[in-house]
Coordinates of C-alpha atoms and ligand atoms in Angstrom, one line a residue:
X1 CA -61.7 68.5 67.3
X2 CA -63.8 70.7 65.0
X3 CA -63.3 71.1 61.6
X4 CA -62.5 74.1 60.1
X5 CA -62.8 75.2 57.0
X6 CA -61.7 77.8 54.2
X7 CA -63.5 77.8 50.8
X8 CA -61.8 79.7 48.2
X9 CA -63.9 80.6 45.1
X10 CA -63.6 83.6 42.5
X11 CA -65.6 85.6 40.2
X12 CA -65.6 87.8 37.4
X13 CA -62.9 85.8 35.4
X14 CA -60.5 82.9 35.6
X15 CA -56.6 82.7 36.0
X16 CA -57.1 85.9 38.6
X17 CA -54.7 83.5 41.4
X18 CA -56.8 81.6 43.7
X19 CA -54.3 79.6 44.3
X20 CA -51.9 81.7 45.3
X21 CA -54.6 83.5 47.2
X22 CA -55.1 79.9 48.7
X23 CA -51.4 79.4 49.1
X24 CA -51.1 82.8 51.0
X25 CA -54.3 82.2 53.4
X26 CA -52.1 78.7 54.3
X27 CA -49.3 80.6 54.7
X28 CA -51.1 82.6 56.8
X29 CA -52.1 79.8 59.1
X30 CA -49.1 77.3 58.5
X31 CA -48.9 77.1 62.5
X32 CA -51.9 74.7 62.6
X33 CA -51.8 71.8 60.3
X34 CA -53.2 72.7 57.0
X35 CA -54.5 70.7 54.1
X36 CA -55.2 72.2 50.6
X37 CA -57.9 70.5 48.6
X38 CA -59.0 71.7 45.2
X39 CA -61.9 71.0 43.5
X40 CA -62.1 70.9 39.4
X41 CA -65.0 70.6 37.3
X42 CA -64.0 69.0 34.4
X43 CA -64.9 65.2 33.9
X44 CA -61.1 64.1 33.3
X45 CA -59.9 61.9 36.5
X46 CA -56.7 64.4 36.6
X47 CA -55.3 66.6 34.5
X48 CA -52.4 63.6 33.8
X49 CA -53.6 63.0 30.1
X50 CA -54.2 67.3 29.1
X51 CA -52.1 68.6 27.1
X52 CA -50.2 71.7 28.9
X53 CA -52.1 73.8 26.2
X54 CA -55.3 72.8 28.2
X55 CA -54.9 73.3 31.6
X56 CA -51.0 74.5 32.0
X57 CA -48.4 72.6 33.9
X58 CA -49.6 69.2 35.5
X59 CA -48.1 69.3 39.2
X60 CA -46.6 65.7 40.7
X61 CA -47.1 65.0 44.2
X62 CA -45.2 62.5 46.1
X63 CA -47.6 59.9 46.1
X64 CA -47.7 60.0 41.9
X65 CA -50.8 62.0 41.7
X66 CA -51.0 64.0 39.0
X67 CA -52.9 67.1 39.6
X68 CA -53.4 70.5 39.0
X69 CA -50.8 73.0 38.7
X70 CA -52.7 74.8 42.1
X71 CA -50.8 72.1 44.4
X72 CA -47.5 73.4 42.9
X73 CA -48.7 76.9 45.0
X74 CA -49.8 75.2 47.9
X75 CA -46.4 73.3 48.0
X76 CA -44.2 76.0 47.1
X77 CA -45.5 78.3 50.0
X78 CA -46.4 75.5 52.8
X79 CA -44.5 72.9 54.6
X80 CA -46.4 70.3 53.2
X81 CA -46.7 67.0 51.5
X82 CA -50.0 67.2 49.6
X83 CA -52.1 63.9 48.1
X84 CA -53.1 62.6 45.3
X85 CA -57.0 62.2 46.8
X86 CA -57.0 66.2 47.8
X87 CA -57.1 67.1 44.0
X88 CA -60.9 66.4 43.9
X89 CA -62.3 66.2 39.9
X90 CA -66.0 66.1 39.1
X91 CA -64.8 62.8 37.2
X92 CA -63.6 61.1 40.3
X93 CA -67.0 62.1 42.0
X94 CA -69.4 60.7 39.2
X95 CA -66.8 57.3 38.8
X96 CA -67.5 56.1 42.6
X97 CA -71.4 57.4 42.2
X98 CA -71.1 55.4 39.3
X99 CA -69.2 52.6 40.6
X100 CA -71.6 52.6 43.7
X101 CA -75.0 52.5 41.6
X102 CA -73.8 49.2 39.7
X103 CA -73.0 47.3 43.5
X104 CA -76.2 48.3 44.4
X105 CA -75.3 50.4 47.0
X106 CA -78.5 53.2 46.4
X107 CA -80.7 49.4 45.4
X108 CA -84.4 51.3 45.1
X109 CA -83.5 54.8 44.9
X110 CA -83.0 57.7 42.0
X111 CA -79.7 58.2 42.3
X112 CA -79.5 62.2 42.4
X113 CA -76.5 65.4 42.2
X114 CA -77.7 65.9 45.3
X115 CA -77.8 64.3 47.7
X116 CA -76.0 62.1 46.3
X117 CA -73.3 63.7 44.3
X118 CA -72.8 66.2 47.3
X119 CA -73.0 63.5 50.2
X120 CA -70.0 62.2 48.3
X121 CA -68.0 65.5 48.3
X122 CA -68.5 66.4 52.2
X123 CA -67.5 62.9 52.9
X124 CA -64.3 63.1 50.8
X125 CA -63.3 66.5 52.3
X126 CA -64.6 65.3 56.1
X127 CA -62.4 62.0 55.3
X128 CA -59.4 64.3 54.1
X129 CA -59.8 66.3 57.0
X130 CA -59.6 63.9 59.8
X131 CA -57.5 61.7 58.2
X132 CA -54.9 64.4 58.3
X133 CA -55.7 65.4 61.5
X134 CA -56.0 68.9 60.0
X135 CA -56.4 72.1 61.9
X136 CA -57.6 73.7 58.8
X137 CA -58.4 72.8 55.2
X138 CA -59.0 75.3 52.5
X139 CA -60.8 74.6 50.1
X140 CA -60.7 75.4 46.6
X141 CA -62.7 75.6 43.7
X142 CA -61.9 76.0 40.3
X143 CA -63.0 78.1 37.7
X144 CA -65.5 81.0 38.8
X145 CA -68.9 81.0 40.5
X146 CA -71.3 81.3 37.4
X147 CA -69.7 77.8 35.8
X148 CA -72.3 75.2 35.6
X149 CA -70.0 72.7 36.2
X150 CA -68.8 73.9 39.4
X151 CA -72.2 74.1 40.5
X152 CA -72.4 70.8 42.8
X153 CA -69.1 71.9 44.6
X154 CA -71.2 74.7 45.7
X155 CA -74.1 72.9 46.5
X156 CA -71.9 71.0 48.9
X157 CA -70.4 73.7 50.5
X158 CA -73.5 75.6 51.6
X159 CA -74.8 72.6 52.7
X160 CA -71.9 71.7 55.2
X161 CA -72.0 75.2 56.6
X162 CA -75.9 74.5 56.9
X163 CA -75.2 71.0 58.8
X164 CA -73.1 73.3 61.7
X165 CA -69.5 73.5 60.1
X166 CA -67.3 76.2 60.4
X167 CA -66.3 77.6 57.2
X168 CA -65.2 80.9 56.3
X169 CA -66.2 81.9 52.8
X170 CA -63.0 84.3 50.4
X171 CA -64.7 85.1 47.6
X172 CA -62.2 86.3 44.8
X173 CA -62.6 89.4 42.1
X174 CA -61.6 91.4 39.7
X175 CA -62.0 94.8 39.5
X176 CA -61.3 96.5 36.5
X177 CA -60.1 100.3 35.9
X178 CA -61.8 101.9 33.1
X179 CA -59.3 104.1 31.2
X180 CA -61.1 106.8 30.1
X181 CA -62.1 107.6 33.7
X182 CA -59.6 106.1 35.8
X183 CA -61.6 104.3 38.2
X184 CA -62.0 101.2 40.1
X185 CA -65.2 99.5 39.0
X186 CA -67.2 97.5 41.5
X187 CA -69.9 96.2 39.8
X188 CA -68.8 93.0 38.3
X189 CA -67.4 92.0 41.9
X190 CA -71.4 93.0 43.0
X191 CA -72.7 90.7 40.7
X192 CA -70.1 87.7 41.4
X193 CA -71.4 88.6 45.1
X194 CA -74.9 88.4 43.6
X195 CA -74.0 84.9 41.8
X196 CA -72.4 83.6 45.5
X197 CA -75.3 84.8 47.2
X198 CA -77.9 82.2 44.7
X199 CA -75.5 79.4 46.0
X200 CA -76.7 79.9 49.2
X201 CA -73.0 81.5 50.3
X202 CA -72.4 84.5 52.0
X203 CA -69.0 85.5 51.4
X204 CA -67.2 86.8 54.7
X205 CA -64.4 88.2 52.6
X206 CA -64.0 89.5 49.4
X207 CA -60.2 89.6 47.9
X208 CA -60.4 92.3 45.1
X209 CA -57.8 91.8 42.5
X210 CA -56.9 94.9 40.5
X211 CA -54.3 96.8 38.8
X212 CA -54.0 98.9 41.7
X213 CA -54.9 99.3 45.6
X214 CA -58.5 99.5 46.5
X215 CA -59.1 103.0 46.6
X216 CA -61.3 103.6 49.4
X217 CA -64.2 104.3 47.8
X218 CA -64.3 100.8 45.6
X219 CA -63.6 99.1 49.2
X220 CA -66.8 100.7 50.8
X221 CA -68.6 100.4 47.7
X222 CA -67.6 96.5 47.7
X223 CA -68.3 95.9 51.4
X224 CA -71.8 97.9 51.1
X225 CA -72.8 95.4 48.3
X226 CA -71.8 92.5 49.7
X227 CA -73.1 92.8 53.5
X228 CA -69.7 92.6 55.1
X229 CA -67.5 95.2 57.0
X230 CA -65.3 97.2 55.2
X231 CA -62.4 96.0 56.6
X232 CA -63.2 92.8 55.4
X233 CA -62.6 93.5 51.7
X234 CA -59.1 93.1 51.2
X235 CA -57.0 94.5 48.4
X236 CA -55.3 92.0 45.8
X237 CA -53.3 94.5 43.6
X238 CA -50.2 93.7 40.7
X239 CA -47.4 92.9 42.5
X240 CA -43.9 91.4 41.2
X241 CA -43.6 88.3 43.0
X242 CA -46.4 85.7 43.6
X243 CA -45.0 85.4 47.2
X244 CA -46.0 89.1 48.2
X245 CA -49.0 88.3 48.4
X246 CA -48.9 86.9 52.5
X247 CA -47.1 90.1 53.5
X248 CA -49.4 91.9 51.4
X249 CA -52.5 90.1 53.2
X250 CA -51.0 90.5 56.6
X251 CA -50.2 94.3 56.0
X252 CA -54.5 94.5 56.0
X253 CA -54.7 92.2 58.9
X254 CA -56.7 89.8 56.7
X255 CA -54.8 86.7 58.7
X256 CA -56.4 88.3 62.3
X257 CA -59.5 88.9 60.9
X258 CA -59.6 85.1 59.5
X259 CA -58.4 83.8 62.8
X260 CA -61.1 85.8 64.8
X261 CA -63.5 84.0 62.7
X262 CA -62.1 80.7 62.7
X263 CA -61.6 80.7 66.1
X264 CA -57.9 80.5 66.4
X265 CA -55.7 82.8 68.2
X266 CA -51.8 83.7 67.3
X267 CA -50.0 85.2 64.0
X268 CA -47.1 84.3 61.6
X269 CA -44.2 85.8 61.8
X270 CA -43.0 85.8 58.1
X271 CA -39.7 87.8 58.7
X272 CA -37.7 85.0 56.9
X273 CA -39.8 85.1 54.3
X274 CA -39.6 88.8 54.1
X275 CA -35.9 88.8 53.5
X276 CA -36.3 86.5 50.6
X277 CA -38.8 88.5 49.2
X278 CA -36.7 91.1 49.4
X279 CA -34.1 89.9 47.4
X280 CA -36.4 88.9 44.8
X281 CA -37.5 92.5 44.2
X282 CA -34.2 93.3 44.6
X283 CA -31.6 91.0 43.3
X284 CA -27.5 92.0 43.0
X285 CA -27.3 90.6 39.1
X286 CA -29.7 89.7 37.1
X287 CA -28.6 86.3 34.4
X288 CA -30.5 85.1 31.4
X289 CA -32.1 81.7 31.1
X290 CA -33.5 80.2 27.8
X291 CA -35.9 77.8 28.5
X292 CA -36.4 75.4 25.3
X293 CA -39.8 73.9 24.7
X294 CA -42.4 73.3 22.7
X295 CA -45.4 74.8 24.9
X296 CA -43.2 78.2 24.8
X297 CA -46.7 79.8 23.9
X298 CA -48.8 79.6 27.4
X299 CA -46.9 81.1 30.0
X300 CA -47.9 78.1 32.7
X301 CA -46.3 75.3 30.8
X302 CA -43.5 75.4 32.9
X303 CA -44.1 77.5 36.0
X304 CA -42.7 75.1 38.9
X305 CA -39.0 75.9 36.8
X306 CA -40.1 79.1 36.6
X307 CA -40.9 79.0 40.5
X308 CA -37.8 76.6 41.1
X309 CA -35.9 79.4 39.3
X310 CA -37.2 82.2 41.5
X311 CA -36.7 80.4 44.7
X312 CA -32.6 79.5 44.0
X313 CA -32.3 83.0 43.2
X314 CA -34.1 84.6 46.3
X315 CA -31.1 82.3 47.8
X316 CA -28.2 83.9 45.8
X317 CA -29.5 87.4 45.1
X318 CA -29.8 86.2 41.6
X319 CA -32.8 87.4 39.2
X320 CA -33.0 85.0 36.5
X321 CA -35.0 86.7 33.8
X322 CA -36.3 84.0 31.5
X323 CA -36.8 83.4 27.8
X324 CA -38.7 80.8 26.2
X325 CA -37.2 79.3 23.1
X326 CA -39.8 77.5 20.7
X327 CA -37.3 74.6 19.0
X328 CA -39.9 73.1 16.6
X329 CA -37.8 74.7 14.0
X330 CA -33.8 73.2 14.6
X331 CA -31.9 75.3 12.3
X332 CA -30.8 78.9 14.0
X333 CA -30.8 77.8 17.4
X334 CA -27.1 78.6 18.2
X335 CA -27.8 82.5 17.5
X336 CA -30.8 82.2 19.4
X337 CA -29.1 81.1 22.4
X338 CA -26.6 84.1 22.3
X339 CA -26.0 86.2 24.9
X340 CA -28.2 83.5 27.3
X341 CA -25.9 82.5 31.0
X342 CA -27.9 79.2 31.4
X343 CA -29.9 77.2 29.5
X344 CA -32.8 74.5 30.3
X345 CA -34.3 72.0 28.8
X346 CA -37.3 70.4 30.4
X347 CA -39.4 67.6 30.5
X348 CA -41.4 66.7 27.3
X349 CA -43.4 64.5 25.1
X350 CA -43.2 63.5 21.9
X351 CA -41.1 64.3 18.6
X352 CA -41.9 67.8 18.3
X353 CA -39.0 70.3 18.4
X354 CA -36.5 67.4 19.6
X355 CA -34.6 67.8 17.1
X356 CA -33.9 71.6 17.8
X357 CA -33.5 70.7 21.5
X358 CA -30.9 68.5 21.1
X359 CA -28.7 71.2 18.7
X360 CA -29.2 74.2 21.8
X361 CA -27.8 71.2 24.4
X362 CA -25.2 70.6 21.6
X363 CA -23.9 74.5 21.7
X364 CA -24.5 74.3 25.8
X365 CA -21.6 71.8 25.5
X366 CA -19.2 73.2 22.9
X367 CA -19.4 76.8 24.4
X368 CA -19.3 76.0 28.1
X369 CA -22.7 77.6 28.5
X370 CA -24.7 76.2 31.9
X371 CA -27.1 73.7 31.1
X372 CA -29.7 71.5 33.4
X373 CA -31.8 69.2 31.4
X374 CA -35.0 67.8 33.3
X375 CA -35.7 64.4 32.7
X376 CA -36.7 64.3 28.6
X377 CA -34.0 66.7 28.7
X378 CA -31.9 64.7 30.1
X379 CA -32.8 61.8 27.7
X380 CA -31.7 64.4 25.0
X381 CA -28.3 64.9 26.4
X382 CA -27.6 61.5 26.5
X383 CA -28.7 61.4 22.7
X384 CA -27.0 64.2 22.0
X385 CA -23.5 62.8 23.4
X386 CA -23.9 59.8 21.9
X387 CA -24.3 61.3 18.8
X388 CA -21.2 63.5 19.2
X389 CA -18.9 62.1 21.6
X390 CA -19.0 58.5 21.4
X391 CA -20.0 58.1 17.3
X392 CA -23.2 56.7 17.6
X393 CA -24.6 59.0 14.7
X394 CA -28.4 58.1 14.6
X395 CA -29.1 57.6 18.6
X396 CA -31.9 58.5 19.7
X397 CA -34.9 57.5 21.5
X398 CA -37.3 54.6 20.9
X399 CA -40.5 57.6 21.8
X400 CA -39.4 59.2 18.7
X401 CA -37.2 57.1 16.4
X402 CA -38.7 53.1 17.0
X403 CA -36.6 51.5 14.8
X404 CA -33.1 53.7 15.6
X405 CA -29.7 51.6 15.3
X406 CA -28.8 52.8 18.5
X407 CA -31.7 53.2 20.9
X408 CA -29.6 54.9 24.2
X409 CA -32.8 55.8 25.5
X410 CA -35.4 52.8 25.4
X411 CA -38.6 52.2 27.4
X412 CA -38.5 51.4 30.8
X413 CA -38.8 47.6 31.4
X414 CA -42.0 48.1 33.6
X415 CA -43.4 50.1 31.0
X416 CA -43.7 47.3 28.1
X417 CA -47.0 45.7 28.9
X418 CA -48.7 49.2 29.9
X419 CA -51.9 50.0 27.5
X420 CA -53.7 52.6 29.3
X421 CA -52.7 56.1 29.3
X422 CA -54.2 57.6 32.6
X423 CA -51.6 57.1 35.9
X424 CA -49.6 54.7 34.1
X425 CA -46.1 56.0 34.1
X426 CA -43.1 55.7 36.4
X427 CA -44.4 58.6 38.5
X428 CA -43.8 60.0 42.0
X429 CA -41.3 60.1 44.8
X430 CA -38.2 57.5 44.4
X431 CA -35.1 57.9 46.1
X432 CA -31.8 58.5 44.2
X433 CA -28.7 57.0 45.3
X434 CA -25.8 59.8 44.7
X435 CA -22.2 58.6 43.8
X436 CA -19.7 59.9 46.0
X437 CA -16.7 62.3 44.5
X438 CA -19.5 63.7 41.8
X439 CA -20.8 67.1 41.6
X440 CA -24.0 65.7 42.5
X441 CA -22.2 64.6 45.9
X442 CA -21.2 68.1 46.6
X443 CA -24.2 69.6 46.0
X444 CA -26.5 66.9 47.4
X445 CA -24.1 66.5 50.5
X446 CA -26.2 63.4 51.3
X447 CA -26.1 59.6 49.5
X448 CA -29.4 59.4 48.9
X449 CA -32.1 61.9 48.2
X450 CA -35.9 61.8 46.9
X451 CA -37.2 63.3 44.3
X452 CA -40.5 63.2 41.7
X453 CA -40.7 61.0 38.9
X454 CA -43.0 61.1 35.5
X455 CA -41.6 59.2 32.9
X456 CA -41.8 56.4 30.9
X457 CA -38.8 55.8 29.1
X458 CA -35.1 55.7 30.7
X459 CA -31.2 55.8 29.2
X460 CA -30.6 52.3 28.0
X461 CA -28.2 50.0 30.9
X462 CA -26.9 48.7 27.8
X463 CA -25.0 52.1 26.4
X464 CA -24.0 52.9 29.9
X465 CA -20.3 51.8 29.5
X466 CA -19.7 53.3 26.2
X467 CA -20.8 57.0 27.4
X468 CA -19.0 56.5 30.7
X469 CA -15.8 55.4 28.8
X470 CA -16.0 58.7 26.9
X471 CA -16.5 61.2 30.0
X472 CA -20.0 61.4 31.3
X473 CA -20.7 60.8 34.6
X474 CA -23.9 58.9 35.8
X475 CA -23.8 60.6 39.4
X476 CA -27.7 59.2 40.8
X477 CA -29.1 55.8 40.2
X478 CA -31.5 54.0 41.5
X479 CA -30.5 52.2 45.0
X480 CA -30.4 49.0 43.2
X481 CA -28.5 50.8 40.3
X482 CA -30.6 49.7 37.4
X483 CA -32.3 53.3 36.1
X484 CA -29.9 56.4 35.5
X485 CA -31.2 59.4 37.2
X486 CA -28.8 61.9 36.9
X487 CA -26.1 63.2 34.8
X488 CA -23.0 65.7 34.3
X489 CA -19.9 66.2 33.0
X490 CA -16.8 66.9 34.9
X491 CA -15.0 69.4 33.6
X492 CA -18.1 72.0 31.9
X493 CA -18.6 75.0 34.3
X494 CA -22.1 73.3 35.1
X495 CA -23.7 70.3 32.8
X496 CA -26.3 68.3 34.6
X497 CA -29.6 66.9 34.1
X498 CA -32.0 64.5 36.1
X499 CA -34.3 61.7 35.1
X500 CA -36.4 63.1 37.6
X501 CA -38.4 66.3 38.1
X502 CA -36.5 68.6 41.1
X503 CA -38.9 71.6 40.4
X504 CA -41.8 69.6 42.2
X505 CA -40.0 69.7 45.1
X506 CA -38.4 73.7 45.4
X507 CA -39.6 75.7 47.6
X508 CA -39.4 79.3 47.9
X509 CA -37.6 78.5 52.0
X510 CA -35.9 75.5 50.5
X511 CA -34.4 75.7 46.7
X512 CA -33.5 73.0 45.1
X513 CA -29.4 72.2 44.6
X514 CA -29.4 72.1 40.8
X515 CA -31.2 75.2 40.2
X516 CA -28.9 76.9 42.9
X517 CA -25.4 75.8 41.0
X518 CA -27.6 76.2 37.6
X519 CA -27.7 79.9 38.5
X520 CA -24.1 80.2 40.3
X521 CA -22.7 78.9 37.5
X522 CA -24.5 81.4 35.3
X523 CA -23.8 84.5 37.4
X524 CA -20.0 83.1 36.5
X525 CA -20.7 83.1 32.8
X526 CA -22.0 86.5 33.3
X527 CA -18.7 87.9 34.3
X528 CA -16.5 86.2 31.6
X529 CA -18.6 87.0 29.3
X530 CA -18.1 89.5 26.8
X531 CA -21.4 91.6 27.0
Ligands
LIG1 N1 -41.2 61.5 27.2 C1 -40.2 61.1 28.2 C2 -40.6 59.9 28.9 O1 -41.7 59.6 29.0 C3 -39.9 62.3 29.2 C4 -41.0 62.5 30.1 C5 -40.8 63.8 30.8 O2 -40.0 64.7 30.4 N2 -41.6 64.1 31.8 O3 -39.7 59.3 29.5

């Protein structure tokens, strides 16, 4: 079987979508089997120890990996299960040259970026590839063409499509509109062509992202500069929903054009997808979710519940328009959360704005205001009835209090001896056993399901009978019942939260239950209240 190959690169400037571009070519092509790999220049093994501030959210695959928030797109468009290995990092690369030169494996030779360094990529990406049995892999590279950093995954590239390898080049743009005349300018997306063109790569397609269509004359001008057809220079303008963007690619015929090249004959048919779409861009109601956090200020901290959001409501024709509420500072938060249907509290580390955190799930409670907490928010609901509902003034959790009286949330057992930060925490796909007669049961309409893990602290076995006695309901466990992984309480419109992360696995065709009921139960609030 030959391989076939997509690489995905971009110009100009950063954070312009290639991986939604990358998402949508997959989409594109999702009747072959596809893998995604992306390749980051940065020396860190995974993103797993950045701070969200760095490189926004860090995605969790089934197999633990953490990785980059890309695999979030590729996951949330494709029916796929990505791995830990296809998040490729310039710091794995150098750690098995590395590792290599010290067995001896190069004994007499310079070791050298290339070939070297690049023999190691193409066998990593052939290895993906046929271990997967792919029909297709796209490739991705971070950051833009110019970075030096990015340079050897490059290098690589031309040189497999030198060795007799099929692989389509998408080179990705920006063009800017200059105010004071009102046009489309070309000519950074000429010299990003230019910079591709040093590397050895002729683009076959350039995607131009921009404000507005292509205007015919920026398309020719584009496809002049950059030896292709005009036809192959496909518009990327502002749209509303991420997940436009296949119907928008189809609509040019970019997914025939890509098969002609890659040799591969039929087309999608995205109707389903279409509808959903739809109702995205034109919900019946419209409810308001406060999302509390402390990495309110970069608007990728928490875009898989953002996404996970967007999906349930394509579901319900629901738009959930969403707020982020920064809680470093506790005191006020009940007037901020007025006038909100829902409220979330995600996954989190450390002190910072806990405090805060646990007063907006205090007022979700009291005021019968939907609430999902995501596993450190579920950690803070438990704190938080503790504290309230079963006396325990100064619970808390061991990460932030170590010497608390009543530690309801304590570290995880397996956790104790750990010393190194990097892959170390309870992390990937577990299954969840769901007690029958809950909410969770109704929703879940299965007994067990499996969800993504990152955590290393859990609610203490020890307080289990105490908050059970005074009304919460621990409705998923592990199998063997040891580690609480989901919460609510009967008789709140919608109170729930889970040790584990369900916005790793929504997908725009298949929403997650919680965020569905989250939103159903705030389209209720809506109505009752007195707005
Ligand atoms: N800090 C908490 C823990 O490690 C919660 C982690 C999270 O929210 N992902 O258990």
């Amino acid at each position: 079987m030959p391989r076939r190959w997509v690489l995905v690169s971009g110009g100009v400037l950063s954070g312009l979508g290639k991986g939604v571009v990358s998402a949508s070519i997959g989409k594109l092509l999702q009747d072959k089997r596809v893998v995604t790999i992306k390749c980051d220049g940065y020396l860190n093994i995974d993103p797993g120890t950045m701070n969200p501030f760095e490189h926004g959210e860090v995605f969790v695959l089934d197999d633990g990996g953490e990785v980059d928030m890309d695999f979030g797109h590729y996951e949330r468009f494709l029916p796929i299960k990505a791995k830990r290995d296809w998040n490729l990092t310039s710091g794995k690369i150098f750690q098995t040259i590395i590792e290599k030169e010290r067995r001896g494996d190069f004994l007499g030779k310079t070791v050298q970026i290339i070939p070297h360094v690049t023999d190691e990529i193409k066998q990593r990406w052939r290895n993906i590839f046929d271990r997967e049995k792919a029909e297709v892999g796209i490739i991705e590279i971070g950051g833009t063409v110019g970075d030096i950093e990015n340079l050897v995954f490059f290098e690589a590239a031309r040189q497999m499509r030198l060795e007799g390898e099929q692989m389509v080049a998408v080179h990705l743009t920006y063009v800017p509109i200059l105010d004071s005349v009102g046009e489309q300018k070309t000519k950074p997306t000429q010299q990003s062509v230019v910079l591709m063109l040093e590397r050895g790569i002729q683009p076959d397609f350039v995607v131009c992202r921009s404000r507005d269509p292509l205007s015919d004359n920026a398309r020719h001008k584009v496809a002049l500069f950059s030896n292709i057809s005009v036809e192959n220079v496909i518009s990327n303008p502002d749209i509303q929903t991420v997940y436009e963007l296949p119907l928008v690619f189809q609509k040019q015929r970019f997914d025939i054009l890509l098969r002609e090249k890659l040799g591969i004959k039929g087309r999608i048919e995205l109707g389903a997808w279409k509808k959903l779409v739809d109702n995205i861009l034109k919900p019946k109601t419209k409810v308001r979710i406060a999302i509390c956090g402390k990495y309110t200020a970069l608007k990728d901290s928490y875009i898989s519940i953002k996404e996970a959001l967007v999906h349930a409501g394509a579901h319900l024709g629901v738009m959930p328009e969403i707020t982020l509420i920064e809680t470093t500072e506790p005191a006020g938060i009940d007037s901020k959360l007025k006038g909100f249907d829902g409220l979330i509290i995600p996954g989190g580390f450390g002190n910072r704005g806990c405090e805060g955190k646990i007063g907006a799930i205090q007022y979700a409670r009291e005021h019968s205001m939907p609430f999902l907490g995501l596993c450190l928010g579920m950690q803070l609901a438990v704190i938080e009835f503790a504290r309230n509902k079963c006396n325990l003034k100064d619970a808390n959790s061991t990460e932030f209090s170590a010497k608390t009286k009543h530690p309801v949330v304590f570290l995880l057992p397996t956790q104790r001896g750990v010393k190194t930060k990097g892959a170390t925490m309870r992390l990937g796909g577990q299954t969840v056993a769901i007690k029958q007669g809950t909410k969770a049961a109704d929703i879940f309409k299965s007994k067990t399901i499996s969800r993504r893990f990152r955590h290393r602290y859990e609610v203490n076995p020890k307080y289990v009978p105490l908050l059970q006695e005074k009304g919460l309901v621990f409705s998923g466990m592990t199998p063997s019942g040891d580690i609480m992984q989901l919460m609510e309480l009967p008789g709140h419109p919608f109170f729930m939260a889970s040790q584990f992360h369900p916005e790793f696995t929504s997908k725009l065709e298949q929403p997650d239950g919680l965020f569905v009921e989250l939103l159903k139960a705030a389209a209720k609030h809506l109505k009752v209240d007195s707005r």
